[in-house]
Coordinates of C-alpha atoms in Angstrom, one line a residue:
X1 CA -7.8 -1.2 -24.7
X2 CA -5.8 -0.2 -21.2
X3 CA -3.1 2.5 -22.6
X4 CA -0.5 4.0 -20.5
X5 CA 0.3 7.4 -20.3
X6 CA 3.6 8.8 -18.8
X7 CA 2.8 11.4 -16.3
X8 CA 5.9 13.3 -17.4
X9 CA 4.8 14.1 -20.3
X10 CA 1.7 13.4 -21.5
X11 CA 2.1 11.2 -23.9
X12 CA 1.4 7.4 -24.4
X13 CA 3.5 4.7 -23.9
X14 CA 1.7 1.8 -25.3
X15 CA -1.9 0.2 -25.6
X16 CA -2.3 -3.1 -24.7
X17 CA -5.8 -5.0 -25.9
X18 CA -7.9 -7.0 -23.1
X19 CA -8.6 -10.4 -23.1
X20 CA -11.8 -11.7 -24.2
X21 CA -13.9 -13.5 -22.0
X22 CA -12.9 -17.0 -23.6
X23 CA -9.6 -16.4 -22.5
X24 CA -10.6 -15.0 -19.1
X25 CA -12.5 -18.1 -18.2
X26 CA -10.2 -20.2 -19.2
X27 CA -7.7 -18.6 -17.0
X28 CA -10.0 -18.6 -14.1
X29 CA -10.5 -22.5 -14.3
X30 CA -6.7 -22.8 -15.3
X31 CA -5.8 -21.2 -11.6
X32 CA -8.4 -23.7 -10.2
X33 CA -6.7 -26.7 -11.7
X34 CA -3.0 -25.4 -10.7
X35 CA -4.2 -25.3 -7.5
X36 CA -5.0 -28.7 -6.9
X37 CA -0.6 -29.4 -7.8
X38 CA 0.5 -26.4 -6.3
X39 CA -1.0 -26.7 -3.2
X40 CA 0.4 -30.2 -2.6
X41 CA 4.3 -28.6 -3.9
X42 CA 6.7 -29.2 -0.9
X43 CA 7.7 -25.6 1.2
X44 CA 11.0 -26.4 -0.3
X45 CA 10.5 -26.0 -3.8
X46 CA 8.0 -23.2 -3.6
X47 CA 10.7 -21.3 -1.3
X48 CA 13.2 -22.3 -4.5
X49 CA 11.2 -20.3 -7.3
X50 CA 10.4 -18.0 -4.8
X51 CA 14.2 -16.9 -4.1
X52 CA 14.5 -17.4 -8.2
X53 CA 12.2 -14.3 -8.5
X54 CA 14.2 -12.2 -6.3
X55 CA 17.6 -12.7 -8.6
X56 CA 15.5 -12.1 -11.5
X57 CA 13.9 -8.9 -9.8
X58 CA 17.6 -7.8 -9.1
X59 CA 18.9 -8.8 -12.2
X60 CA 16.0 -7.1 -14.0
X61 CA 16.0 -4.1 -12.1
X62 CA 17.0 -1.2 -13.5
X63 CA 14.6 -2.4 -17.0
X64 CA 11.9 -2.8 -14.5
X65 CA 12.3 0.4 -12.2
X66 CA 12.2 2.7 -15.6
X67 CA 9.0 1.2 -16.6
X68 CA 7.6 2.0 -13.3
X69 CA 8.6 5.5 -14.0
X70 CA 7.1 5.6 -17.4
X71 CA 3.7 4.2 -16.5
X72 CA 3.5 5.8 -13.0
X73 CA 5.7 8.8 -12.7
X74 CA 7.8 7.5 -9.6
X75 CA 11.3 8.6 -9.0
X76 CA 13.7 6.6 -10.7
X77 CA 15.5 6.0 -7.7
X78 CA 12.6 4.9 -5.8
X79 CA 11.5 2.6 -8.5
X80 CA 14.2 1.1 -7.9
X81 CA 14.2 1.0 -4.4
X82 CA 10.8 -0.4 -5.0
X83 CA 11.3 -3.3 -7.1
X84 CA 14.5 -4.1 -4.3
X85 CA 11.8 -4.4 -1.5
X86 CA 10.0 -6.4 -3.8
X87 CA 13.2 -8.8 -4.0
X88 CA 13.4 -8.4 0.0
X89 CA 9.5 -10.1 0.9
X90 CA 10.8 -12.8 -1.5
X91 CA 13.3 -13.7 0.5
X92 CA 11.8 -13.0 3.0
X93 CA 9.4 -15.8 2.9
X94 CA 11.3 -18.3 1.4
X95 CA 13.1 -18.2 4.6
X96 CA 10.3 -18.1 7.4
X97 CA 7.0 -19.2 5.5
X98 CA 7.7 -23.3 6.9
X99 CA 7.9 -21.6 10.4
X100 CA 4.8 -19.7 10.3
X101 CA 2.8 -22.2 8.4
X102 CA 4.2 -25.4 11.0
X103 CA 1.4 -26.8 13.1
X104 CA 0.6 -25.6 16.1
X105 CA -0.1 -28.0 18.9
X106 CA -2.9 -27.3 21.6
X107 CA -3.1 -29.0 25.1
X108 CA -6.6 -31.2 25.2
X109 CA -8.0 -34.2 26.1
X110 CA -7.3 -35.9 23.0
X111 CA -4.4 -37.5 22.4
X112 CA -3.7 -35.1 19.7
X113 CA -5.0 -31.7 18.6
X114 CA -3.7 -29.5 16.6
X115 CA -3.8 -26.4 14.2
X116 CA -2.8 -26.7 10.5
X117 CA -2.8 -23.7 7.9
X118 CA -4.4 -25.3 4.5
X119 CA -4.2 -22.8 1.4
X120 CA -7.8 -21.9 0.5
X121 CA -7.5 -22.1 -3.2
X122 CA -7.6 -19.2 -6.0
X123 CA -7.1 -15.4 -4.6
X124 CA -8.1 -12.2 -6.6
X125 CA -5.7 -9.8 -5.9
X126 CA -6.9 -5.9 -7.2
X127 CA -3.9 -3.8 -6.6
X128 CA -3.1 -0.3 -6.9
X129 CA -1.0 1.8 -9.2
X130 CA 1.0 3.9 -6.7
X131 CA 3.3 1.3 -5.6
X132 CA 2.8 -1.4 -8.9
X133 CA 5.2 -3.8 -8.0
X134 CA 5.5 -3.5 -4.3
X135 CA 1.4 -3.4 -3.5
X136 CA 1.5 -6.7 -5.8
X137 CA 4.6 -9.0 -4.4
X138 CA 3.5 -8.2 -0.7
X139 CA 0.2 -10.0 -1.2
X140 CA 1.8 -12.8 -3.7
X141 CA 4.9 -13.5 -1.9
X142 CA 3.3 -14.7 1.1
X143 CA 0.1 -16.4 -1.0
X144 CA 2.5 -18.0 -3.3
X145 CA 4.0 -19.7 -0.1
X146 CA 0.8 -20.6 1.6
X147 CA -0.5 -22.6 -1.3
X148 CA -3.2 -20.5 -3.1
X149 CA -3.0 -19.6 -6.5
X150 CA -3.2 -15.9 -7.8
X151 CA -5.2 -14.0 -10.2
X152 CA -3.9 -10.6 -10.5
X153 CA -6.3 -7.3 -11.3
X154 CA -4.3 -4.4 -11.5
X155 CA -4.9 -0.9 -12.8
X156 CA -5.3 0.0 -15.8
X157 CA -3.2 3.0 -16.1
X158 CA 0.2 0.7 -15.1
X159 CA -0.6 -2.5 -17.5
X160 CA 3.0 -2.8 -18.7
X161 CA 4.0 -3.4 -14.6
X162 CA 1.0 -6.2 -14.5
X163 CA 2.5 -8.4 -17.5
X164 CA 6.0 -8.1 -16.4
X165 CA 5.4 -9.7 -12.9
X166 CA 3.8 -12.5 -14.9
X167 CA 6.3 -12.8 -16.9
X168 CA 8.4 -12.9 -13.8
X169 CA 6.9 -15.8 -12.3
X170 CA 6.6 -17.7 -15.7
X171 CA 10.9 -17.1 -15.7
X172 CA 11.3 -18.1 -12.4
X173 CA 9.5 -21.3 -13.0
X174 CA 6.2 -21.3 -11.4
X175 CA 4.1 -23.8 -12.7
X176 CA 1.3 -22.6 -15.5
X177 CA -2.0 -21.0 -13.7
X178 CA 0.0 -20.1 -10.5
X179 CA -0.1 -16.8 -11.0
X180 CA -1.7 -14.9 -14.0
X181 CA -2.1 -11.3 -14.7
X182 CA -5.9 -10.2 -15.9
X183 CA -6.2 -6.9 -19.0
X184 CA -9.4 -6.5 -18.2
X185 CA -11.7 -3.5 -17.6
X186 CA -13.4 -2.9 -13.9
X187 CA -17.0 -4.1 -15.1
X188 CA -15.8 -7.7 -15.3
X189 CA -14.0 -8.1 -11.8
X190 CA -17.6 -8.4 -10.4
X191 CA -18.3 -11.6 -12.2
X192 CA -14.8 -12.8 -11.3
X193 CA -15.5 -12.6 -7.8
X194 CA -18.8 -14.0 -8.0
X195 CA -17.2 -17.1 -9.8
X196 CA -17.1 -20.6 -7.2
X197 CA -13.4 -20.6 -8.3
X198 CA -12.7 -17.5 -6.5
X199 CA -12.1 -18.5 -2.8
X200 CA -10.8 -14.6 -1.8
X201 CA -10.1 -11.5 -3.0
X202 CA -7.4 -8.6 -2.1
X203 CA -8.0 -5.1 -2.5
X204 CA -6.1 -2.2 -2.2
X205 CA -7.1 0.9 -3.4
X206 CA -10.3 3.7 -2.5
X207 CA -12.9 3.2 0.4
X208 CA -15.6 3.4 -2.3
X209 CA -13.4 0.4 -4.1
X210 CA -13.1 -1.3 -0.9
X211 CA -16.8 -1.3 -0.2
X212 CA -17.7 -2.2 -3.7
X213 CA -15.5 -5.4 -3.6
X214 CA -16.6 -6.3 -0.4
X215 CA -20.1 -5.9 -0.9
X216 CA -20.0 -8.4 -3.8
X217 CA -17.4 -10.7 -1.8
X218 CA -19.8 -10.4 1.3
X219 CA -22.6 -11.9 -0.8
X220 CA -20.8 -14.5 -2.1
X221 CA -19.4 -15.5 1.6
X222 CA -16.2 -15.0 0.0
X223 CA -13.2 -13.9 2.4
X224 CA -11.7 -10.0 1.4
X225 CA -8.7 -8.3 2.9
X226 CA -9.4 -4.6 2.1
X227 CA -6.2 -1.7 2.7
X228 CA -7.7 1.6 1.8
X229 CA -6.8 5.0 1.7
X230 CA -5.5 7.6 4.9
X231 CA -5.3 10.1 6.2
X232 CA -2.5 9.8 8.7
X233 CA -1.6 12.2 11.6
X234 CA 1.7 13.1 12.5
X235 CA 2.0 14.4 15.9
X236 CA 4.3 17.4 16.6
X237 CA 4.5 17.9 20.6
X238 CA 5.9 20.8 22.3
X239 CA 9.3 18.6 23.4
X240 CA 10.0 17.3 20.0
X241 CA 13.4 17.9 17.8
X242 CA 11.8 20.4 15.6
X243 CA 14.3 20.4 13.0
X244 CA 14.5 16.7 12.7
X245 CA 10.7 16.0 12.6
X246 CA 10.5 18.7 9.9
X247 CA 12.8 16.6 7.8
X248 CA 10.6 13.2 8.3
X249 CA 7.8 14.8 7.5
X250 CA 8.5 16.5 4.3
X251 CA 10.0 13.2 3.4
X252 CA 6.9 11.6 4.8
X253 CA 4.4 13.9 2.8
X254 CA 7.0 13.9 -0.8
X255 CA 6.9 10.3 -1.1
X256 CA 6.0 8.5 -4.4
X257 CA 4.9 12.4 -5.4
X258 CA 2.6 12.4 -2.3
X259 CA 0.8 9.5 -3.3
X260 CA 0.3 7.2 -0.4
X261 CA -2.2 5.1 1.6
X262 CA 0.4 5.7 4.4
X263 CA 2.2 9.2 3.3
X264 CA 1.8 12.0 6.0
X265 CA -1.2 13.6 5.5
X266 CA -2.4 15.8 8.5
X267 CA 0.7 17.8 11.0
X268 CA -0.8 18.3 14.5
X269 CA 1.6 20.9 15.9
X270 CA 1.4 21.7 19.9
X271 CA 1.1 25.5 19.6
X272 CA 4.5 25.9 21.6
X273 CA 6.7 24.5 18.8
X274 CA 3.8 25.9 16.4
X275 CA 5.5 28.5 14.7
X276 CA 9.2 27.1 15.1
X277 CA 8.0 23.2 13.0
X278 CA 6.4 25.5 10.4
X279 CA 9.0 27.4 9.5
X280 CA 11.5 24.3 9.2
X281 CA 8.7 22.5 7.5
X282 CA 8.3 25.1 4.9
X283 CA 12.2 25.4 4.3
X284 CA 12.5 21.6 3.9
X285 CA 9.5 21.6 1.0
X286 CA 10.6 24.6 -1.0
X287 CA 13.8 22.8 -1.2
X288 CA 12.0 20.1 -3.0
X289 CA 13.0 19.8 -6.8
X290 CA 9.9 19.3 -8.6
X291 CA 10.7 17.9 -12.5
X292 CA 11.7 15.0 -14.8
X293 CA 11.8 11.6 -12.4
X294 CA 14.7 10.2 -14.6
X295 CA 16.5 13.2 -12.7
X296 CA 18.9 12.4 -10.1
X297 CA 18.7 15.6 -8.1
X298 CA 14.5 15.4 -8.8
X299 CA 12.9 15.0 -5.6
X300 CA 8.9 15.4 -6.6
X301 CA 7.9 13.9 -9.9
X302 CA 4.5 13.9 -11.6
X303 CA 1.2 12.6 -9.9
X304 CA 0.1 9.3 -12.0
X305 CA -3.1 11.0 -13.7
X306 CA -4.4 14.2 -14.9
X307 CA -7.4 13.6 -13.3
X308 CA -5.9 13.1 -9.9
X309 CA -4.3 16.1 -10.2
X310 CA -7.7 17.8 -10.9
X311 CA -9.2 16.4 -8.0
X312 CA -6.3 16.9 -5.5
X313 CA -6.6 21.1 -7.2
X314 CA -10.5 20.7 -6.5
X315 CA -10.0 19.9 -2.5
X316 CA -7.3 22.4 -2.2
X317 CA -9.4 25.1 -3.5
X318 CA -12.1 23.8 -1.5
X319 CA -10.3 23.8 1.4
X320 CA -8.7 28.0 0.7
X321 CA -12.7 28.8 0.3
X322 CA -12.8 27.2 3.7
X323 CA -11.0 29.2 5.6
X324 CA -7.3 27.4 5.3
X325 CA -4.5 29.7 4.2
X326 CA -1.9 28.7 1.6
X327 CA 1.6 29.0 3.2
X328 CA 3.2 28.0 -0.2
X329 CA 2.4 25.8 -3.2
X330 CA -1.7 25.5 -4.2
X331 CA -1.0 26.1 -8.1
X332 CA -1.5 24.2 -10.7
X333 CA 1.5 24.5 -12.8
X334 CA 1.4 25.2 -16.7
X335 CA 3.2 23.2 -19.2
X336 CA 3.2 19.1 -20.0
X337 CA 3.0 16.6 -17.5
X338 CA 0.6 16.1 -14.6
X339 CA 2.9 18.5 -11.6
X340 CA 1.7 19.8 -8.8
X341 CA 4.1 21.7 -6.3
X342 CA 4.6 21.1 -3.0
X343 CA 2.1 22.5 -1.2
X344 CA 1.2 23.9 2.7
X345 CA -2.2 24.8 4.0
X346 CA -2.4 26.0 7.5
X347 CA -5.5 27.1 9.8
X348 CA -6.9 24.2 8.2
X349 CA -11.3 24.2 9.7
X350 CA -13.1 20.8 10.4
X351 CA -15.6 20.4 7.2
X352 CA -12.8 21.0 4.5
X353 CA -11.5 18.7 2.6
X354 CA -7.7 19.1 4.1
X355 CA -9.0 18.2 7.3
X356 CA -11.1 14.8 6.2
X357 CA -10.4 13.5 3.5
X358 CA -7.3 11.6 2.0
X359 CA -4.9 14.2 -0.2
X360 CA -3.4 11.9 -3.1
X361 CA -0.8 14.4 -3.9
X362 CA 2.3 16.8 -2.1
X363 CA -0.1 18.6 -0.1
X364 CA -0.1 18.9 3.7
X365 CA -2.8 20.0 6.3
X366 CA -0.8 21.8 9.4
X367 CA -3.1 22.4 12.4
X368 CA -2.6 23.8 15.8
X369 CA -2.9 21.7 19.0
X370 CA -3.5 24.1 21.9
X371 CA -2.2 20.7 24.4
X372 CA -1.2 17.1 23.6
X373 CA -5.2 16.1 24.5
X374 CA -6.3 18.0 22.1
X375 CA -3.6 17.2 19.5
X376 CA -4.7 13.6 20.5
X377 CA -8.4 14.3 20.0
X378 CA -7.3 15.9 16.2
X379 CA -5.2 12.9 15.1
X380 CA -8.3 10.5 16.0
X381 CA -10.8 13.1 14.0
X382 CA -10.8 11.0 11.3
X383 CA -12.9 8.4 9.5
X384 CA -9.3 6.8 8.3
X385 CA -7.1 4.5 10.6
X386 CA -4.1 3.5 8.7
X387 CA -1.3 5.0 10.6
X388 CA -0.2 7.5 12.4
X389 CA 3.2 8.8 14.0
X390 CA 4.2 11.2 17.2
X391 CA 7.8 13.3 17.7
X392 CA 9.0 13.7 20.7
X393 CA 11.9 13.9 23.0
X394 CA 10.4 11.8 25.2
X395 CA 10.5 8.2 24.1
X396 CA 8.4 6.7 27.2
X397 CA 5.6 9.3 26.2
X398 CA 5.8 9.4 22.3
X399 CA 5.4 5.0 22.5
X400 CA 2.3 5.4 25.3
X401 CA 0.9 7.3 23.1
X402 CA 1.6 5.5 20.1
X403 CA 0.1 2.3 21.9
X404 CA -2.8 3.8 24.0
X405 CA -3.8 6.5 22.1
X406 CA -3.2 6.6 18.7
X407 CA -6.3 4.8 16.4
X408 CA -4.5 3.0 13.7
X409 CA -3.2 0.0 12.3
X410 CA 0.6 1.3 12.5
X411 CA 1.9 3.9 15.3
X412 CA 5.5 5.3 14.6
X413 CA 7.3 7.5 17.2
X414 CA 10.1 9.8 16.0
X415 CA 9.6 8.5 12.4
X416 CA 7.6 7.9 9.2
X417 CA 5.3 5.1 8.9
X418 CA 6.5 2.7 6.5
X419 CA 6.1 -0.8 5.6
X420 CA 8.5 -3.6 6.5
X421 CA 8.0 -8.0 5.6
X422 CA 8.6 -8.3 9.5
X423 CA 5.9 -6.6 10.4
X424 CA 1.9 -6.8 10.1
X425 CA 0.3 -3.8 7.9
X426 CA -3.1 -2.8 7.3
X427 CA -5.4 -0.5 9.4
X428 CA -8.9 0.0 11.1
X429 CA -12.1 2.1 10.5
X430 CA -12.2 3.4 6.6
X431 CA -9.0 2.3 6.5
X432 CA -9.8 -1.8 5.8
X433 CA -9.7 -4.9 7.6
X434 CA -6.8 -7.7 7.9
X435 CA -3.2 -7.7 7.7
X436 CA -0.7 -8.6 5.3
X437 CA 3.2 -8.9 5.6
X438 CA 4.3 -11.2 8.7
X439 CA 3.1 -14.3 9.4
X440 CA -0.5 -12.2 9.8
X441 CA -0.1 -11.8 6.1
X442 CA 0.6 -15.1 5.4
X443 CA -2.3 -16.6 7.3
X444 CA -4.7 -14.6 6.1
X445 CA -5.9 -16.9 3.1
X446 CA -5.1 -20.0 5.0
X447 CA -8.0 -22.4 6.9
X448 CA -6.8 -22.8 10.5
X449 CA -8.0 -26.1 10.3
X450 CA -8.3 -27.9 13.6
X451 CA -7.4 -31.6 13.3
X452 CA -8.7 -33.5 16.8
X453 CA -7.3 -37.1 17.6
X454 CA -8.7 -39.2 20.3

């Protein structure tokens, strides 16, 4: 059985049974077989049940958006805002998937050579909980359009948010076997990905995830795109709008309850400005209402588990023994629910948690930069890559270092990273490999097939 539990309170929501490996297999092979149709569906028509999900996804939305809440304690009003971006890739695609998938012609001594982007077949896709819908549609969306058919993992603490984007699809009108959603517990998604059908497999989730999956995928010379956890940077230099950068990253750190791959994580702060961004800072979190996510004036919800919460508690205190100081927050709070205030560690030491590894939760790692080098130097300390963002005054100098110095997949200046259908997104290092979104995204389970005529 996969149950889930709402952070909020506690309690369960509702059990749901997993499939039995009859059923499993016979799903498996029914992807297979919908291939061999879907692939062949005109651009047209797959861009038609494509923009059908996005009016069903705003139709639905507000019914959708409050079971996100339930199974994952978001913010109501992101969850919405959530399934609305989920609408947005839809479209998205549907409108530029025939221009990124056209042939491309290359100049050669035959009388024609070309490029052509064939679909590879049937994609395992093992997705996330912080971001149920989103983490799912940004992988499908594009897939869906390139051809392949989709076999969807997700975890098992959201199971409700896995069988409603099936049922999704199946409204829309997508043919049987083009997209199916798996119940199923972890020990089976090795066998899955060892199965001929299985042509690639999607992961986003924990580096220890990331190289399970691709260990297996590896030996079965199957293709992985892998978007792990973070540990991003933000940069604070001595020239930057203090007061405005505070804002961004208290937004930055607070969002979806602290509990993302690409949330702000570590502050850098040049020591000029040191004292002046950590008193802002500390302003703009206290002023952050922890409580019920059905709240409107709630601005930090639940984390999804108890056990995260343990484990974020565990690295804080970890981090305190260490030698960081708590400015504010580092209690776990009493009563129902899975809460954990915002929270502020400063004088954080290399070897403590705070400094290396990923925080899952509302609590942020300030450290002093004596110089911009060595503010550099601290951003790059890191076995993560995802992304990383620098304030500053001084747009010429915030986007060189963005683009020369900066190690990760994204670089924002004057702003929060963030995700956008227009742009690629993944990172380096212990971050993962490949892209999705763009027409990177799209590509990414295609063949490049070259076609050569004399």
């Amino acid at each position: 059985m996969q149950t889930a539990i709402d952070p909020t309170t506690g309690k369960n929501v509702k059990s749901y049974k997993l499939i039995s490996n009859t059923k499993l297999n016979k799903t498996i092979f029914g992807a297979q077989a919908a291939f061999q149709e879907w692939s062949r569906t005109d651009l047209e028509e797959r861009a038609r049940l494509l923009r059908e999900v996005a009016r069903i996804l705003g139709e639905e939305q507000d019914a959708l958006a409050m079971l996100i809440t339930r199974e994952m304690g978001k913010l109501l009003k992101d969850a919405k805002a959530e399934v609305e971006k989920c609408a947005w890739v839809c479209l998205y695609y549907a409108q530029n998937a025939e221009r990124f998938l056209r042939d491309e012609y290359i100049a050669t001594e035959a009388s024609k050579s070309y490029i052509s982007y064939r679909p590879l077949g049937v994609i395992l896709a093992v997705m996330p909980w912080n971001f149920p819908f989103w983490q799912v549609f940004r992988f499908a969306a594009p897939n869906l359009m390139a051809g392949n058919t989709i076999l969807l993992k997700h975890a098992p603490n959201v199971p409700g948010c896995a069988l409603a984007i099936a049922d999704i699809m199946e409204k829309a009108g997508f043919p049987k076997g083009v997209f199916s959603s798996l119940i199923i517990d972890e020990k089976r998604v090795r066998k899955i990905i060892k199965n001929r059908v299985i042509q690639g497999v999607t992961l986003t989730g924990s580096v220890g995830a990331g190289r399970a999956v691709a260990g297996i995928a590896g030996k079965a010379l199957k293709k992985t795109v892998l978007e792990l956890g973070g540990s991003d940077p933000y940069l604070i230099l001595d020239d930057a709008d203090v007061i405005k950068a505070a804002q961004v990253c208290t937004k930055g750190r607070l969002l979806n309850n602290g509990q993302s791959c690409i949330g702000a994580k570590r502050f850098i702060v040049m020591r000029q400005v040191y004292n002046q961004f950590l008193e802002a800072f500390k302003a703009q979190m206290e002023e952050a209402v922890m409580g019920d996510p059905l709240e409107a004036e709630t601005a930090l919800g639940p984390l999804a588990r108890q056990n995260l919460r343990d484990q974020l508690h565990t690295q804080v205190k970890k981090s305190l023994k260490g030698g960081a100081k708590r400015l504010i927050g580092g209690k776990k709070p009493k009563g129902k629910g899975f809460f954990y205030p915002p929270t502020i560690l400063t004088d954080v030491k290399k070897g403590t948690p705070a400094y290396h590894e990923e925080l899952f939760g509302p609590v942020a790692s300030v450290i002093q930069a004596w110089d911009e080098e060595e503010a550099i130097l601290i951003a790059n300390d890191t076995s993560y890559g995802l992304g990383s963002a620098v304030f500053t005054q001084n747009i010429e100098r915030g986007e060189h270092i963005a683009r020369e110095h900066l190690q990760a997949g994204a670089c924002f200046v004057n702003e929060m990273v963030k995700s956008d259908p227009r742009l690629p997104f993944g990172g380096i290092k212990n971050s993962g490999y490949g892209r999705e979104l763009s027409h990177y995204g799209l590509r990414e389970f295609t063949n490049p097939k070259t076609v050569y005529i004399e």
